[in-house]
Coordinates of C-alpha atoms and ligand atoms in Angstrom, one line a residue:
M1 CA -28.3 12.5 16.7
T2 CA -25.4 14.1 18.5
R3 CA -23.4 12.0 21.0
D4 CA -20.5 13.3 22.9
T5 CA -18.0 10.7 23.9
D6 CA -14.6 11.3 25.4
V7 CA -11.8 8.8 24.7
D8 CA -8.1 9.0 25.1
V9 CA -7.5 8.0 21.4
V10 CA -9.6 7.9 18.3
I11 CA -8.3 5.5 15.8
V12 CA -9.0 5.9 12.1
G13 CA -9.7 2.6 10.3
A14 CA -10.1 -1.1 11.2
G15 CA -7.5 -2.7 8.9
Y16 CA -4.1 -3.9 10.0
V17 CA -3.5 -0.5 11.8
G18 CA -6.8 -0.3 13.6
I19 CA -6.8 -3.8 14.9
Y20 CA -3.3 -3.6 16.3
A21 CA -3.8 0.0 17.6
V22 CA -6.9 -1.0 19.6
H23 CA -5.1 -3.9 21.1
R24 CA -1.9 -2.0 21.9
L25 CA -3.5 1.2 23.3
R26 CA -6.5 -0.4 25.1
D27 CA -5.2 -3.8 26.3
Q28 CA -1.5 -3.0 26.8
L29 CA -1.6 0.6 27.8
G30 CA -5.0 0.8 29.4
L31 CA -6.3 3.7 27.4
S32 CA -9.8 4.3 26.2
V33 CA -10.1 4.1 22.5
L34 CA -12.6 4.2 19.7
A35 CA -11.9 3.2 16.1
F36 CA -14.1 4.2 13.1
D37 CA -14.3 2.6 9.7
S38 CA -16.7 3.1 6.8
A39 CA -16.5 -0.6 6.1
G40 CA -19.0 -3.1 7.5
D41 CA -16.3 -5.0 9.4
V42 CA -12.5 -5.3 10.0
G43 CA -10.1 -5.8 7.1
G44 CA -9.3 -2.3 5.6
T45 CA -8.0 -2.8 2.1
W46 CA -8.7 -6.5 2.3
Y47 CA -12.4 -5.8 3.1
W48 CA -12.9 -3.7 0.0
N49 CA -10.6 -5.2 -2.6
Q50 CA -12.4 -8.4 -3.2
Y51 CA -11.9 -8.6 -7.0
P52 CA -11.1 -11.9 -8.6
G53 CA -7.4 -12.7 -8.3
A54 CA -6.8 -10.3 -5.4
R55 CA -3.7 -11.6 -3.6
C56 CA -0.8 -10.2 -1.6
D57 CA 2.5 -9.9 -3.3
I58 CA 4.4 -10.2 0.0
E59 CA 4.9 -13.8 1.3
S60 CA 2.2 -14.7 3.8
V61 CA 4.7 -15.6 6.6
H62 CA 5.8 -11.9 6.5
Y63 CA 2.4 -10.3 5.7
S64 CA 1.2 -10.9 9.2
Y65 CA 1.5 -9.5 12.7
S66 CA 4.6 -10.4 14.8
F67 CA 3.4 -8.9 18.1
S68 CA 2.0 -12.1 19.5
E69 CA 3.9 -15.3 19.5
E70 CA 0.7 -17.3 20.2
L71 CA -1.0 -15.7 17.2
Q72 CA 2.0 -16.6 15.0
R73 CA 1.9 -20.2 16.3
E74 CA -1.8 -20.8 15.9
W75 CA -2.4 -19.3 12.4
R76 CA -1.5 -21.4 9.4
W77 CA -1.2 -19.8 6.0
S78 CA -2.1 -22.2 3.2
E79 CA -0.2 -20.6 0.3
R80 CA 3.2 -18.8 -0.2
Y81 CA 1.3 -15.7 -1.2
A82 CA -2.1 -15.4 0.5
A83 CA -5.3 -14.6 -1.5
Q84 CA -7.6 -11.9 -0.3
P85 CA -10.2 -14.2 1.4
E86 CA -7.5 -15.8 3.5
I87 CA -6.0 -12.5 4.6
L88 CA -9.5 -11.3 5.5
A89 CA -10.1 -14.5 7.4
Y90 CA -6.8 -13.9 9.2
L91 CA -7.8 -10.3 10.2
N92 CA -11.2 -11.6 11.4
H93 CA -9.4 -14.2 13.5
V94 CA -7.1 -11.5 15.0
A95 CA -10.1 -9.3 15.7
D96 CA -11.9 -12.1 17.5
R97 CA -8.9 -13.2 19.4
F98 CA -8.2 -9.8 20.8
D99 CA -11.8 -8.8 21.0
V100 CA -11.2 -5.5 19.2
R101 CA -14.6 -5.0 17.6
R102 CA -16.2 -3.8 20.9
S103 CA -14.0 -0.7 20.5
M104 CA -14.9 -0.1 16.8
R105 CA -17.7 1.6 15.0
F106 CA -18.3 0.2 11.6
R107 CA -20.2 1.8 8.7
T108 CA -19.2 5.2 10.2
R109 CA -17.2 7.6 8.1
I110 CA -15.1 10.3 9.7
T111 CA -16.0 13.7 8.2
S112 CA -13.9 16.1 10.3
I113 CA -11.0 16.0 12.8
V114 CA -10.6 19.4 14.3
W115 CA -8.1 20.5 17.0
D116 CA -9.6 22.5 19.8
D117 CA -6.7 24.5 21.3
D118 CA -8.7 25.7 24.3
A119 CA -9.9 22.2 25.3
V120 CA -6.6 20.6 24.2
H121 CA -8.3 17.8 22.3
W122 CA -9.5 16.7 18.9
R123 CA -13.2 16.9 17.9
V124 CA -13.9 14.0 15.5
G125 CA -17.1 14.3 13.5
T126 CA -18.7 11.3 11.9
D127 CA -21.4 10.9 9.3
D128 CA -23.9 9.7 11.8
G129 CA -23.8 13.2 13.2
A130 CA -21.9 12.3 16.4
V131 CA -18.8 14.1 17.7
T132 CA -16.2 12.2 19.6
T133 CA -13.6 14.1 21.6
A134 CA -10.1 12.6 21.9
R135 CA -6.8 13.7 23.3
F136 CA -5.0 11.8 20.5
V137 CA -5.8 10.6 17.0
M138 CA -4.0 7.7 15.4
S139 CA -4.7 7.4 11.7
G140 CA -4.7 4.2 9.8
A141 CA -6.7 5.6 6.9
G142 CA -4.7 3.7 4.4
N143 CA -2.2 4.6 1.7
V144 CA -4.0 3.1 -1.2
S145 CA -7.6 3.5 0.0
L146 CA -9.0 6.6 -1.7
P147 CA -9.6 5.7 -5.3
K148 CA -8.6 7.9 -8.2
K149 CA -11.7 9.8 -9.5
P150 CA -13.1 8.6 -12.9
E151 CA -11.7 10.9 -15.7
F152 CA -13.8 10.0 -18.7
P153 CA -16.8 11.9 -20.0
G154 CA -19.9 9.8 -20.7
M155 CA -19.5 7.3 -17.8
E156 CA -23.2 8.0 -16.8
D157 CA -24.3 7.1 -20.4
F158 CA -23.0 3.6 -20.3
R159 CA -25.9 1.1 -20.2
G160 CA -23.9 -1.9 -19.1
E161 CA -22.4 -2.9 -15.7
V162 CA -19.6 -0.9 -14.1
Y163 CA -17.3 -2.3 -11.4
A164 CA -14.1 -1.1 -9.7
T165 CA -11.4 -3.3 -8.3
H166 CA -11.3 -1.3 -5.1
R167 CA -15.0 -1.7 -4.4
W168 CA -15.7 -5.2 -5.9
P169 CA -19.2 -6.4 -4.8
H170 CA -18.9 -8.8 -2.0
E171 CA -21.5 -11.1 -3.5
G172 CA -19.3 -11.2 -6.7
A173 CA -20.0 -10.2 -10.2
D174 CA -21.1 -12.6 -12.9
L175 CA -18.8 -11.9 -15.9
R176 CA -19.5 -15.2 -17.7
G177 CA -20.1 -14.8 -21.4
K178 CA -19.9 -11.0 -21.3
R179 CA -17.7 -8.5 -23.2
V180 CA -15.6 -7.0 -20.5
G181 CA -13.2 -4.0 -20.7
V182 CA -10.6 -3.4 -18.0
I183 CA -9.0 0.1 -17.7
G184 CA -5.7 0.0 -15.9
T185 CA -2.7 -2.3 -15.8
G186 CA -1.2 -1.7 -12.4
A187 CA -1.1 -4.4 -9.7
S188 CA -4.9 -4.7 -9.5
G189 CA -5.5 -5.0 -13.2
I190 CA -2.6 -7.4 -13.7
Q191 CA -4.0 -9.7 -11.0
L192 CA -7.6 -9.5 -12.3
I193 CA -7.0 -9.9 -16.1
P194 CA -5.6 -13.5 -16.2
V195 CA -8.3 -14.7 -13.8
I196 CA -11.3 -13.4 -15.7
A197 CA -10.0 -14.0 -19.2
G198 CA -11.1 -17.6 -19.2
E199 CA -14.7 -16.9 -18.3
V200 CA -15.6 -13.8 -20.3
E201 CA -16.7 -13.9 -23.9
H202 CA -14.2 -11.2 -24.8
L203 CA -11.7 -9.1 -22.7
T204 CA -10.4 -5.8 -23.9
V205 CA -7.5 -4.4 -21.9
F206 CA -7.1 -0.6 -22.1
Q207 CA -3.4 0.0 -21.3
R208 CA -1.8 3.4 -20.9
T209 CA 1.6 2.5 -19.5
P210 CA 3.0 -1.0 -19.6
N211 CA 4.6 -2.4 -16.4
Y212 CA 7.5 -4.7 -15.7
A213 CA 5.2 -7.3 -14.3
S214 CA 7.3 -10.1 -12.8
P215 CA 6.3 -13.7 -11.8
L216 CA 4.8 -14.2 -8.4
R217 CA 5.4 -18.0 -8.3
N218 CA 2.7 -18.7 -5.8
R219 CA 2.2 -22.3 -4.5
P220 CA 0.8 -24.1 -1.5
L221 CA 2.9 -24.2 1.6
T222 CA 3.5 -27.7 2.9
D223 CA 2.9 -28.7 6.5
D224 CA 6.6 -29.3 6.9
E225 CA 7.6 -25.9 5.5
Y226 CA 5.1 -24.2 7.7
D227 CA 6.1 -26.1 10.8
E228 CA 9.7 -24.9 10.1
V229 CA 8.6 -21.3 9.8
V230 CA 6.7 -21.5 13.1
A231 CA 9.7 -23.1 14.8
N232 CA 12.0 -20.4 13.6
Y233 CA 9.6 -17.4 13.5
R234 CA 11.6 -15.3 15.9
D235 CA 14.8 -15.6 13.7
I236 CA 12.8 -15.0 10.6
R237 CA 11.2 -11.8 11.9
T238 CA 14.6 -10.6 13.1
A239 CA 16.2 -11.2 9.7
A240 CA 13.2 -9.6 7.9
R241 CA 13.5 -6.5 10.1
Q242 CA 17.1 -6.1 9.0
N243 CA 16.2 -6.1 5.3
F244 CA 15.5 -3.0 3.2
M245 CA 11.9 -4.1 2.5
G246 CA 11.2 -5.9 5.8
I247 CA 11.2 -9.4 4.3
T248 CA 13.8 -12.1 4.2
A249 CA 16.0 -12.0 1.1
D250 CA 19.4 -13.1 -0.1
P251 CA 22.3 -10.7 0.3
A252 CA 22.3 -8.8 -2.9
R253 CA 25.6 -8.4 -5.0
P254 CA 26.9 -4.8 -5.2
S255 CA 26.4 -3.8 -8.8
A256 CA 24.6 -5.1 -11.8
K257 CA 26.6 -3.1 -14.3
G258 CA 29.8 -4.3 -12.7
A259 CA 28.9 -7.9 -13.3
S260 CA 29.6 -9.9 -16.5
E261 CA 26.7 -10.5 -18.8
E262 CA 26.8 -14.2 -18.0
E263 CA 26.7 -13.6 -14.3
R264 CA 23.8 -11.2 -14.6
R265 CA 21.8 -13.6 -16.8
E266 CA 22.4 -16.4 -14.2
V267 CA 21.3 -14.1 -11.3
Y268 CA 18.3 -12.7 -13.0
D269 CA 17.2 -16.2 -14.3
H270 CA 17.5 -17.5 -10.7
Y271 CA 15.4 -14.8 -9.1
Y272 CA 12.9 -14.6 -12.0
Q273 CA 12.3 -18.2 -11.3
R274 CA 12.2 -17.7 -7.5
G275 CA 9.5 -15.1 -7.9
G276 CA 8.2 -12.1 -6.0
F277 CA 10.4 -9.1 -5.1
H278 CA 13.5 -11.2 -5.1
L279 CA 14.4 -10.2 -8.6
L280 CA 14.7 -6.6 -7.3
I281 CA 16.0 -7.0 -3.8
S282 CA 18.1 -10.2 -3.8
S283 CA 19.9 -9.6 -7.1
Y284 CA 21.9 -6.3 -7.1
Q285 CA 22.1 -3.4 -4.7
D286 CA 22.3 -0.6 -7.1
L287 CA 19.2 -1.3 -9.3
L288 CA 17.2 1.6 -7.9
F289 CA 20.0 4.0 -8.0
D290 CA 22.1 3.5 -11.1
P291 CA 20.4 3.9 -14.5
E292 CA 22.8 1.6 -16.4
S293 CA 22.4 -1.2 -13.8
N294 CA 18.7 -0.8 -13.8
E295 CA 18.6 -1.0 -17.6
T296 CA 20.2 -4.5 -17.5
L297 CA 17.2 -5.7 -15.5
A298 CA 14.6 -3.7 -17.5
Q299 CA 16.0 -5.3 -20.7
Y300 CA 16.0 -8.8 -19.1
V301 CA 12.3 -8.4 -18.2
R302 CA 11.5 -7.0 -21.7
D303 CA 13.2 -10.1 -23.2
R304 CA 11.1 -12.4 -21.1
I305 CA 7.9 -10.6 -22.2
A306 CA 9.0 -11.1 -25.9
E307 CA 9.4 -14.8 -25.2
R308 CA 6.1 -15.2 -23.5
V309 CA 3.9 -13.2 -25.9
E310 CA 3.4 -14.7 -29.3
D311 CA 2.5 -11.6 -31.3
P312 CA 5.6 -9.4 -31.5
A313 CA 3.6 -6.2 -31.9
V314 CA 1.6 -7.0 -28.7
A315 CA 4.8 -8.0 -26.9
E316 CA 6.3 -4.6 -27.8
L317 CA 3.2 -2.8 -26.5
L318 CA 3.4 -4.7 -23.2
S319 CA 7.1 -3.8 -22.8
P320 CA 7.9 -0.7 -20.8
T321 CA 10.6 1.7 -21.9
D322 CA 9.5 4.9 -20.3
H323 CA 10.6 4.2 -16.7
P324 CA 13.3 2.2 -14.9
Y325 CA 12.4 -1.2 -13.4
G326 CA 11.0 -0.8 -9.8
T327 CA 10.4 2.9 -9.9
K328 CA 6.7 2.0 -10.2
R329 CA 5.7 -0.7 -7.7
V330 CA 6.3 -3.9 -9.7
P331 CA 3.1 -5.8 -10.2
M332 CA 3.6 -9.5 -9.5
E333 CA 1.8 -11.7 -12.0
T334 CA 0.6 -15.2 -12.7
N335 CA 0.1 -16.0 -16.4
Y336 CA -0.4 -12.3 -17.2
Y337 CA 1.6 -12.2 -20.4
E338 CA 0.2 -15.6 -21.7
T339 CA -3.3 -14.1 -21.3
F340 CA -2.5 -11.9 -24.4
N341 CA -2.0 -15.1 -26.5
R342 CA -5.7 -16.0 -26.1
D343 CA -8.1 -15.4 -29.0
N344 CA -10.6 -13.6 -26.8
V345 CA -8.2 -11.0 -25.4
T346 CA -7.4 -7.7 -27.1
L347 CA -4.9 -5.1 -25.9
V348 CA -5.7 -1.5 -26.7
D349 CA -3.0 1.2 -26.4
V350 CA -4.6 4.2 -24.8
R351 CA -1.2 6.1 -24.7
S352 CA -1.0 6.8 -28.4
A353 CA -4.7 7.6 -28.5
P354 CA -6.3 8.3 -25.1
I355 CA -9.8 7.1 -24.1
E356 CA -12.1 9.8 -25.6
R357 CA -15.3 8.9 -23.9
V358 CA -17.5 6.2 -22.6
T359 CA -20.5 5.7 -24.8
E360 CA -23.9 4.0 -24.2
T361 CA -22.4 0.7 -25.5
G362 CA -18.7 0.8 -24.7
I363 CA -15.5 2.9 -24.8
R364 CA -14.3 5.1 -27.7
V365 CA -10.5 5.3 -28.3
G366 CA -9.0 7.2 -31.2
G367 CA -12.4 7.2 -33.0
T368 CA -12.9 3.4 -32.6
D369 CA -15.8 2.1 -30.5
H370 CA -15.1 -0.9 -28.4
E371 CA -18.4 -2.6 -27.6
L372 CA -18.7 -3.8 -24.0
D373 CA -21.2 -5.2 -21.6
V374 CA -19.1 -4.5 -18.5
I375 CA -16.4 -1.9 -17.7
V376 CA -14.0 -2.6 -14.9
S377 CA -11.9 0.3 -13.5
A378 CA -8.5 -0.6 -12.0
M379 CA -7.2 2.9 -12.2
G380 CA -5.4 3.2 -8.8
F381 CA -5.6 5.5 -5.9
D382 CA -4.9 9.0 -4.6
A383 CA -2.1 7.4 -2.6
F384 CA -0.6 8.4 0.7
T385 CA -2.2 11.8 1.1
G386 CA -5.7 11.3 -0.4
A387 CA -7.4 9.5 2.5
L388 CA -5.8 11.8 5.1
L389 CA -6.9 15.0 3.3
D390 CA -10.3 13.5 2.7
M391 CA -11.1 13.5 6.5
G392 CA -11.2 17.2 7.0
V393 CA -8.2 17.5 9.4
V394 CA -7.8 21.0 10.8
G395 CA -5.0 21.7 13.2
R396 CA -3.8 24.6 15.3
G397 CA -5.0 28.1 14.3
G398 CA -7.6 26.7 11.9
L399 CA -5.0 25.5 9.4
S400 CA -6.2 22.5 7.5
L401 CA -3.9 19.7 6.5
R402 CA -5.0 20.3 2.9
E403 CA -3.7 23.9 3.1
K404 CA -0.5 22.8 4.8
W405 CA 0.2 20.2 2.2
A406 CA -0.9 22.4 -0.8
D407 CA 2.6 21.9 -2.3
G408 CA 3.1 18.3 -1.2
P409 CA 3.2 16.5 2.2
R410 CA 5.4 17.9 5.0
T411 CA 5.9 15.6 7.9
Y412 CA 8.3 14.6 10.6
L413 CA 9.2 10.9 10.1
G414 CA 6.0 10.5 8.1
I415 CA 4.3 10.1 11.4
A416 CA 3.6 13.7 12.7
A417 CA 3.2 17.2 11.3
Q418 CA 3.9 20.6 12.9
G419 CA 0.6 22.3 13.7
F420 CA -1.2 19.0 14.3
P421 CA -0.4 18.1 17.9
N422 CA -1.2 14.6 19.2
F423 CA -2.0 13.4 15.7
F424 CA -0.1 10.4 14.5
M425 CA -0.2 9.1 10.9
I426 CA 0.6 5.4 10.8
T427 CA 2.6 4.7 7.7
G428 CA 2.0 8.2 6.6
P429 CA 3.5 10.0 3.6
Q430 CA 7.3 10.3 3.8
S431 CA 7.6 7.3 6.1
A432 CA 9.5 4.1 5.1
V433 CA 6.4 2.6 3.7
A434 CA 5.3 1.1 0.4
L435 CA 8.8 -0.5 -0.1
Y436 CA 8.5 -1.8 3.5
N437 CA 6.3 -4.8 4.2
N438 CA 3.2 -3.1 5.5
P439 CA 2.3 -5.2 8.6
S440 CA 5.9 -4.7 9.9
A441 CA 5.8 -1.0 9.1
I442 CA 2.5 -0.7 10.8
E443 CA 3.7 -2.5 13.9
D444 CA 6.7 -0.1 14.1
H445 CA 4.6 3.0 13.7
V446 CA 1.8 1.9 16.1
E447 CA 4.5 1.1 18.7
F448 CA 6.3 4.4 18.1
A449 CA 3.0 6.4 18.3
S450 CA 1.6 4.6 21.3
D451 CA 4.9 4.9 23.2
A452 CA 4.9 8.6 22.4
I453 CA 1.4 8.9 23.8
K454 CA 2.4 7.0 26.9
H455 CA 5.4 9.1 27.3
T456 CA 3.3 12.3 27.1
L457 CA 0.7 11.1 29.6
D458 CA 3.3 9.6 32.0
H459 CA 5.0 12.9 32.2
G460 CA 1.8 14.7 32.9
L461 CA 2.0 16.6 29.6
D462 CA -0.8 17.6 27.3
T463 CA 0.6 17.7 23.8
I464 CA 3.4 16.2 21.6
E465 CA 4.0 18.0 18.3
A466 CA 6.6 17.9 15.6
T467 CA 8.8 21.1 15.6
S468 CA 9.0 23.1 12.4
D469 CA 12.8 22.5 12.2
A470 CA 12.5 18.8 12.6
E471 CA 9.8 18.7 9.9
S472 CA 11.8 20.8 7.5
G473 CA 14.9 18.6 8.1
W474 CA 12.9 15.5 7.4
V475 CA 11.3 16.8 4.2
R476 CA 14.8 17.7 3.0
T477 CA 16.1 14.2 3.9
V478 CA 13.2 12.6 2.0
E479 CA 13.7 14.8 -1.0
E480 CA 17.5 14.4 -1.1
M481 CA 17.2 10.6 -0.9
A482 CA 14.7 10.6 -3.7
Q483 CA 17.0 12.6 -5.9
T484 CA 19.8 10.1 -5.4
S485 CA 17.5 7.4 -6.6
L486 CA 15.7 6.7 -9.9
F487 CA 12.2 7.1 -8.5
P488 CA 11.7 10.6 -9.8
R489 CA 12.0 9.2 -13.4
A490 CA 8.6 7.5 -13.2
R491 CA 5.1 9.0 -13.2
S492 CA 4.0 6.9 -10.3
W493 CA 1.9 7.1 -7.2
Y494 CA 5.2 7.0 -5.2
M495 CA 5.8 10.5 -6.5
G496 CA 2.1 11.6 -6.5
A497 CA 2.3 11.8 -10.2
N498 CA -0.7 9.5 -11.0
I499 CA -3.3 12.1 -10.0
P500 CA -3.8 15.1 -12.3
G501 CA -3.0 18.3 -10.5
K502 CA -1.4 16.7 -7.4
P503 CA 1.9 18.2 -6.5
I504 CA 4.8 15.9 -7.5
S505 CA 6.8 15.1 -4.5
P506 CA 8.4 12.0 -3.0
M507 CA 5.8 10.2 -0.9
L508 CA 8.2 7.8 0.8
Y509 CA 11.5 7.7 2.7
L510 CA 13.8 5.6 0.5
G511 CA 16.5 4.8 3.0
G512 CA 15.1 1.4 3.8
A513 CA 13.4 -0.1 6.8
P514 CA 16.5 -0.7 9.0
A515 CA 17.8 2.9 8.6
Y516 CA 14.3 4.3 9.3
R517 CA 13.8 2.1 12.3
Q518 CA 17.2 3.3 13.7
I519 CA 16.2 7.0 13.1
C520 CA 13.0 6.4 15.0
A521 CA 14.8 4.6 17.8
D522 CA 17.3 7.5 18.1
V523 CA 14.4 10.0 18.3
V524 CA 12.9 8.1 21.3
E525 CA 16.4 7.6 22.8
G526 CA 16.9 11.4 22.6
G527 CA 13.7 12.1 24.6
Y528 CA 11.5 12.5 21.5
H529 CA 14.0 14.7 19.7
G530 CA 12.3 16.9 17.1
F531 CA 9.0 17.0 19.1
D532 CA 7.7 19.7 21.4
L533 CA 6.3 18.2 24.5
S534 CA 4.2 20.6 26.4
S535 CA 1.6 21.1 29.1
T536 CA -0.9 23.9 28.8
S537 CA 1.2 26.0 31.2
A538 CA 4.8 25.0 30.4
L539 CA 6.9 24.0 27.4
V540 CA 9.0 21.1 28.4
G541 CA 11.2 19.4 25.7
Ligands
LIG1 O1 -3.2 1.1 -9.2 P1 -2.0 1.7 -10.1 P2 -3.4 -0.4 -8.7 N1 -6.5 6.3 -18.7 O2 -1.9 3.1 -9.8 C1 -4.1 3.3 -15.3 C2 -1.3 -2.0 -4.1 N2 -1.8 -3.2 -4.6 O3 -4.7 -0.4 -8.0 O4 0.4 4.0 -15.3 C3 -5.9 5.1 -18.8 O5 -0.7 0.9 -9.9 C4 -2.7 3.6 -14.9 O6 -2.0 4.0 -16.1 P3 -0.6 4.9 -15.9 C5 0.1 -1.9 -4.6 O7 0.9 -1.2 -3.8 C6 -1.2 -4.3 -4.1 O8 -3.2 -1.4 -9.7 O9 -1.0 6.0 -14.9 N3 -5.4 4.4 -17.8 C7 -2.3 2.2 -14.4 O10 -2.1 1.3 -15.4 C8 -0.1 -1.1 -5.9 O11 1.0 -0.6 -6.5 C9 -1.6 -5.5 -4.6 O12 -0.3 5.4 -17.3 C10 -5.3 5.0 -16.6 C11 -3.6 1.8 -13.6 O13 -4.6 2.6 -14.2 C12 -1.2 -0.1 -5.5 O14 -2.0 -0.9 -4.7 C13 -2.7 -5.6 -5.5 C14 -5.9 6.3 -16.4 C15 -3.5 2.1 -12.1 O15 -2.4 1.4 -11.6 C16 -2.0 0.4 -6.7 O16 -2.3 -0.6 -7.6 C17 -3.3 -4.5 -5.9 C18 -6.5 6.9 -17.5 N4 -7.0 8.1 -17.4 C19 -2.9 -3.3 -5.4 N5 -5.7 6.6 -15.1 C20 -0.9 -6.7 -4.1 O17 -0.5 -6.9 -3.0 C21 -5.1 5.5 -14.5 N6 -4.9 4.6 -15.4 C22 -0.5 -7.6 -5.2

């Protein structure tokens, strides 16, 4: 069936981005909008990632929208760090409250987004055969939404059950009494492993690179605590927006290497105990920039691993030495290291001998067969660019985004790309995301993009498009900033290095949220500096 619909804006996704974008564009700016999501309902990443132990590592009072004071007042988070079911319940509540679902099409995957230069609009094709035309597209396709492809031969031979953290069955998976193998020890694996270890007969963890997992220290929020948050929410949000990561933190001391060993130990002990990202962001300012300073924290975490894991050989295997602390997103853990003290848990090093193949009955590593009833993949995502490139985006002159980004992403502010007019990427590659609390970053970007759309329409113009110069300048800024940091020293998804064959290139702006917000504000103040604003007959800005 082909249905032609014309809307002002097509929105990609129904997660944090899609929900807010529908509200902002439709209810506040009066535009016609249509959002698409392949999921059965709202939630985005929190709809799909329903694996046991899935939880957010940003405190719940921050991992929420700030655009509505009423919403802030009426929602009550039960834990310091919310678990996936509570975040999904929150997003459902927001969707109901702002009645966004009537502008969304679920179970509908976008298959093409093609710019029509003559008609001056985008043609958005979906897997139901329909084509929707839209003057603007706002993408919330997700930075960690397209999973990494399985790499092992023999997967189809395996006679047991296969699950993936990113598509966990919503009805759950019964792992009781089974021999389970987990491949991957990133944030997903590290959350899953301790939660399932107690119920399975045997758990085999296939680890390629150990991580500096750090304690989350989750706990219930008391009524008094939460009432205080609600009473001071405005100040909390303001303080969070001034922080590098968009959350509230203590003012960090200047340099770890400049401090005495005693002071460092005291500081690291304090923040290791406090939990979450505080160990990185509230302790010392130079940890992500100075290798010697970083090594003091890396060694501190290795020492804690050695204390918590009984078998020294296993502790050593769990201790990273190949990358600086924080240059891969630090997984936050609860009882992760203690899990390896259990009799029914085995750690298999697949760095020294990689996984050879999957067999009918398990996984073969270095000639040894590990017999399994269940394989769980927690192998990560083709982050930042994967989901965008997967949608078949084709811009001016028939140039696809895939062709344009053959050597790595090229964007202006991580939001726009030259050759792709009226196309906005919310928390796109090269924006201040991943290290910036996602809901805050999303609000910033949705507001920037919707204001840009409004500006274009209010001035009777047709297109807004990043200039080539502005884009080149931004790419240079992002690259230079990455080079001053320690991030290029890790093979991480921050650098595109986790996907074989993907060009290695910094995927995020590392100047921090406040600097990024200021740059965006200056762009608006300068009349959308770095963008060409045009009507079909005249070039304006
Ligand atoms: O993915 P990852 P993730 N053979 O890429 C391994 C967010 N998130 O889903 O490091 C063997 O971090 C790979 O090994 P290596 C968060 O932003 C947030 O866990 O490439 N192993 C690694 O151990 C996070 O950072 C939350 O050597 C292979 C693992 O698979 C992001 O999502 C929770 C392999 C992948 O780790 C991604 O996290 C969950 C191979 N061929 C996720 N290929 C919270 O809010 C890959 N691996 C807490």
